[in-house]
mmCIF file of C-alpha atoms in Angstrom:
data_model
loop_
_atom_site.group_PDB
_atom_site.id
_atom_site.type_symbol
_atom_site.label_atom_id
_atom_site.label_comp_id
_atom_site.label_asym_id
_atom_site.label_seq_id
_atom_site.Cartn_x
_atom_site.Cartn_y
_atom_site.Cartn_z
ATOM 1 C CA MET A 909 35.005 8.538 -6.209
ATOM 2 C CA LYS A 910 33.832 11.510 -8.227
ATOM 3 C CA THR A 911 33.136 11.643 -11.946
ATOM 4 C CA ASN A 912 36.476 13.320 -12.738
ATOM 5 C CA GLU A 913 38.260 10.455 -10.964
ATOM 6 C CA LEU A 914 36.111 7.968 -12.870
ATOM 7 C CA TYR A 915 37.075 9.674 -16.115
ATOM 8 C CA ASN A 916 40.789 9.694 -15.292
ATOM 9 C CA LYS A 917 40.747 6.045 -14.245
ATOM 10 C CA TYR A 918 38.680 4.588 -17.076
ATOM 11 C CA CYS A 919 39.125 6.830 -20.088
ATOM 12 C CA SER A 920 41.312 4.797 -22.431
ATOM 13 C CA LYS A 921 42.923 7.725 -24.261
ATOM 14 C CA GLY A 922 46.650 7.212 -24.305
ATOM 15 C CA HIS A 923 46.594 4.281 -21.903
ATOM 16 C CA ASP A 924 48.251 0.948 -22.451
ATOM 17 C CA THR A 925 46.337 -2.332 -22.566
ATOM 18 C CA ASN A 926 46.845 -2.894 -18.828
ATOM 19 C CA THR A 927 44.835 0.208 -17.960
ATOM 20 C CA PRO A 928 41.251 -0.597 -16.966
ATOM 21 C CA THR A 929 38.462 0.510 -19.268
ATOM 22 C CA LEU A 930 34.791 1.138 -18.609
ATOM 23 C CA TRP A 931 34.126 -2.499 -19.472
ATOM 24 C CA ASP A 932 36.062 -3.335 -16.282
ATOM 25 C CA LEU A 933 33.943 -0.977 -14.179
ATOM 26 C CA GLU A 934 32.101 -2.590 -11.276
ATOM 27 C CA PRO A 935 28.599 -1.060 -11.519
ATOM 28 C CA ASP A 936 27.670 -1.490 -7.860
ATOM 29 C CA LYS A 937 30.825 0.301 -6.761
ATOM 30 C CA TYR A 938 30.084 3.405 -8.857
ATOM 31 C CA ARG A 939 26.289 3.559 -9.056
ATOM 32 C CA HIS A 940 26.302 6.605 -6.765
ATOM 33 C CA LEU A 941 27.826 8.574 -9.675
ATOM 34 C CA LYS A 942 24.815 8.056 -11.938
ATOM 35 C CA PRO A 943 23.078 11.351 -10.983
ATOM 36 C CA GLU A 944 26.277 13.293 -11.664
ATOM 37 C CA ILE A 945 26.782 11.493 -14.992
ATOM 38 C CA ASN A 946 23.203 12.414 -15.930
ATOM 39 C CA ILE A 947 24.007 16.066 -15.214
ATOM 40 C CA ILE A 948 27.073 15.812 -17.463
ATOM 41 C CA LEU A 949 24.979 14.258 -20.246
ATOM 42 C CA ASP A 950 22.259 16.903 -19.850
ATOM 43 C CA ARG A 951 24.928 19.596 -20.194
ATOM 44 C CA LYS A 952 26.399 17.916 -23.272
ATOM 45 C CA ILE A 953 22.950 17.777 -24.888
ATOM 46 C CA LYS A 954 22.202 21.406 -24.054
ATOM 47 C CA THR A 955 25.551 22.682 -25.358
ATOM 48 C CA GLN A 956 25.826 20.104 -28.178
ATOM 49 C CA ASP A 957 29.230 19.083 -26.857
ATOM 50 C CA SER A 958 30.413 15.868 -28.482
ATOM 51 C CA GLN A 959 33.761 15.700 -26.678
ATOM 52 C CA ASP A 960 33.867 12.458 -24.673
ATOM 53 C CA LEU A 961 30.126 11.964 -25.233
ATOM 54 C CA GLY A 962 30.713 8.291 -25.979
ATOM 55 C CA PHE A 963 32.615 7.866 -22.709
ATOM 56 C CA TRP A 964 29.787 9.263 -20.585
ATOM 57 C CA ILE A 965 27.100 7.295 -22.415
ATOM 58 C CA LEU A 966 29.112 4.104 -21.972
ATOM 59 C CA ALA A 967 29.620 4.909 -18.279
ATOM 60 C CA ASN A 968 25.870 5.364 -17.925
ATOM 61 C CA TYR A 969 25.280 2.101 -19.811
ATOM 62 C CA ARG A 970 27.668 0.212 -17.530
ATOM 63 C CA LEU A 971 25.821 1.579 -14.487
ATOM 64 C CA GLY A 972 22.473 0.480 -15.940
ATOM 65 C CA PHE A 973 20.154 2.443 -18.195
ATOM 66 C CA ASP A 974 16.734 3.484 -16.921
ATOM 67 C CA ASN A 975 13.755 5.392 -18.367
ATOM 68 C CA GLN A 976 15.442 8.746 -17.788
ATOM 69 C CA ASP A 977 18.348 7.533 -19.912
ATOM 70 C CA LYS A 978 15.935 6.423 -22.618
ATOM 71 C CA GLU A 979 14.778 10.019 -23.078
ATOM 72 C CA LYS A 980 18.363 11.297 -23.273
ATOM 73 C CA LEU A 981 19.293 8.618 -25.793
ATOM 74 C CA LYS A 982 16.280 9.495 -27.928
ATOM 75 C CA ILE A 983 17.489 13.095 -28.126
ATOM 76 C CA ILE A 984 21.113 12.175 -28.799
ATOM 77 C CA LEU A 985 20.326 9.365 -31.263
ATOM 78 C CA ILE A 986 19.359 11.639 -34.157
ATOM 79 C CA ALA A 987 21.379 14.682 -33.145
ATOM 80 C CA LYS A 988 23.703 15.859 -35.890
ATOM 81 C CA TRP A 989 26.364 17.412 -33.643
ATOM 82 C CA HIS A 990 28.195 14.134 -32.951
ATOM 83 C CA ASP A 991 29.303 11.084 -34.909
ATOM 84 C CA ILE A 992 28.631 8.147 -32.567
ATOM 85 C CA HIS A 993 25.340 7.046 -34.108
ATOM 86 C CA GLU A 994 26.500 3.456 -34.595
ATOM 87 C CA ASP A 995 27.254 3.059 -30.874
ATOM 88 C CA LEU A 996 23.954 4.679 -29.957
ATOM 89 C CA VAL A 997 22.039 2.230 -32.151
ATOM 90 C CA ASP A 998 23.622 -0.562 -30.084
ATOM 91 C CA TYR A 999 22.451 1.031 -26.845
ATOM 92 C CA VAL A 1000 18.886 1.830 -27.888
ATOM 93 C CA SER A 1001 18.416 -1.619 -29.405
ATOM 94 C CA GLU A 1002 18.545 -3.074 -25.904
ATOM 95 C CA PHE A 1003 15.384 -1.195 -24.950
ATOM 96 C CA LYS A 1004 13.353 -2.831 -27.755
ATOM 97 C CA ASP A 1005 11.062 0.186 -27.508
ATOM 98 C CA GLU A 1006 8.754 1.558 -30.199
ATOM 99 C CA ILE A 1007 9.789 5.135 -29.351
ATOM 100 C CA PHE A 1008 13.033 4.518 -31.246
ATOM 101 C CA THR A 1009 11.475 3.103 -34.437
ATOM 102 C CA GLU A 1010 11.253 6.329 -36.452
ATOM 103 C CA ASP A 1011 14.744 7.417 -35.403
ATOM 104 C CA LEU A 1012 16.295 4.048 -36.266
ATOM 105 C CA TYR A 1013 14.605 4.146 -39.657
ATOM 106 C CA LYS A 1014 15.848 7.690 -40.227
ATOM 107 C CA ILE A 1015 19.417 6.601 -39.470
ATOM 108 C CA ALA A 1016 19.040 3.570 -41.734
ATOM 109 C CA ILE A 1017 17.972 5.616 -44.762
ATOM 110 C CA ASP A 1018 20.158 8.708 -44.306
ATOM 111 C CA LYS A 1019 23.704 7.511 -44.897
ATOM 112 C CA GLY A 1020 25.088 10.983 -45.539
ATOM 113 C CA THR A 1021 24.068 12.359 -42.169
ATOM 114 C CA TYR A 1022 24.068 9.417 -39.781
ATOM 115 C CA ARG A 1023 26.162 6.701 -41.409
ATOM 116 C CA LYS A 1024 29.025 8.612 -42.958
ATOM 117 C CA TYR A 1025 31.563 6.128 -41.548
ATOM 118 C CA ASP A 1026 29.773 3.043 -42.887
ATOM 119 C CA ASP A 1027 31.798 1.197 -45.492
ATOM 120 C CA GLU A 1028 30.385 -1.265 -48.030
ATOM 121 C CA LEU A 1029 29.276 -3.579 -45.188
ATOM 122 C CA GLU A 1030 27.101 -0.796 -43.701
ATOM 123 C CA SER A 1031 27.423 -1.903 -40.081
ATOM 124 C CA THR A 1032 25.239 0.920 -38.756
ATOM 125 C CA LEU A 1033 22.491 0.031 -41.222
ATOM 126 C CA ARG A 1034 22.705 -3.619 -40.170
ATOM 127 C CA LYS A 1035 22.443 -2.637 -36.513
ATOM 128 C CA CYS A 1036 19.363 -0.535 -37.319
ATOM 129 C CA VAL A 1037 17.808 -3.548 -39.053
ATOM 130 C CA HIS A 1038 18.473 -5.734 -36.003
ATOM 131 C CA ALA A 1039 17.107 -3.072 -33.651
ATOM 132 C CA LEU A 1040 13.926 -2.635 -35.710
ATOM 133 C CA LYS A 1041 13.466 -6.410 -35.845
ATOM 134 C CA SER A 1042 13.895 -6.700 -32.064
ATOM 135 C CA ILE A 1043 11.316 -3.960 -31.432
ATOM 136 C CA ASN A 1044 8.888 -6.177 -33.334
ATOM 137 C CA SER A 1045 5.982 -3.721 -33.451
ATOM 138 C CA PRO A 1046 3.677 -3.171 -36.429
ATOM 139 C CA ASN A 1047 5.466 0.114 -37.143
ATOM 140 C CA SER A 1048 8.987 -1.325 -36.871
ATOM 141 C CA MET A 1049 8.000 -4.241 -39.111
ATOM 142 C CA ALA A 1050 6.596 -1.774 -41.674
ATOM 143 C CA LYS A 1051 9.873 0.174 -41.599
ATOM 144 C CA LEU A 1052 11.761 -3.087 -42.099
ATOM 145 C CA GLU A 1053 9.572 -3.847 -45.096
ATOM 146 C CA PHE A 1054 10.517 -0.468 -46.613
ATOM 147 C CA LEU A 1055 14.188 -1.294 -46.071
ATOM 148 C CA ILE A 1056 13.766 -4.758 -47.599
ATOM 149 C CA ASN A 1057 12.048 -3.244 -50.631
ATOM 150 C CA SER A 1058 14.978 -0.865 -51.101
ATOM 151 C CA GLY A 1059 16.905 -3.814 -52.533
ATOM 152 C CA ASN A 1060 19.935 -3.190 -50.327
ATOM 153 C CA GLU A 1061 21.778 -6.502 -49.940
ATOM 154 C CA ASN A 1062 23.022 -5.509 -46.474
ATOM 155 C CA VAL A 1063 19.428 -5.331 -45.229
ATOM 156 C CA LYS A 1064 18.815 -8.835 -46.523
ATOM 157 C CA TYR A 1065 22.081 -10.073 -45.003
ATOM 158 C CA ALA A 1066 21.273 -8.488 -41.628
ATOM 159 C CA LEU A 1067 17.882 -10.198 -41.536
ATOM 160 C CA GLU A 1068 19.352 -13.550 -42.531
ATOM 161 C CA ASN A 1069 21.812 -13.270 -39.644
ATOM 162 C CA TYR A 1070 19.385 -11.896 -37.051
ATOM 163 C CA GLN A 1071 19.528 -13.727 -33.734
#
């Protein structure tokens, strides 16, 4: 299978609920596509193409992130040419890596740029709080302290419900 076949099979646009999604993808069956997916993501970064960006990142996630993906995610995480920051926070939180601390904090404090779809519950902010807490470095804990001191009730709520 090639990446265009993967896209046609698993992209959920216009499909009914019986159509498989990327969550149904069997990673071992498609792992050979990872290099081609990385090329697609590199091209999207270079051209700042947000179309189907979420699909290709999710495909890469389902096939298993590695250190090369970490670098791509770091670039995409704070890019302003897309609007999938909330999903990206979910992905980078799994790394629990200090390299994401400053970017997560930036997303947490800049609602206008990175959290424009957050409602009063501020789900992206809450995810940033959880990600910073899971990194658990001196720097991430300091950033959390800044967020706590902001007085935002959603920060407090996120910490109370951290697992």
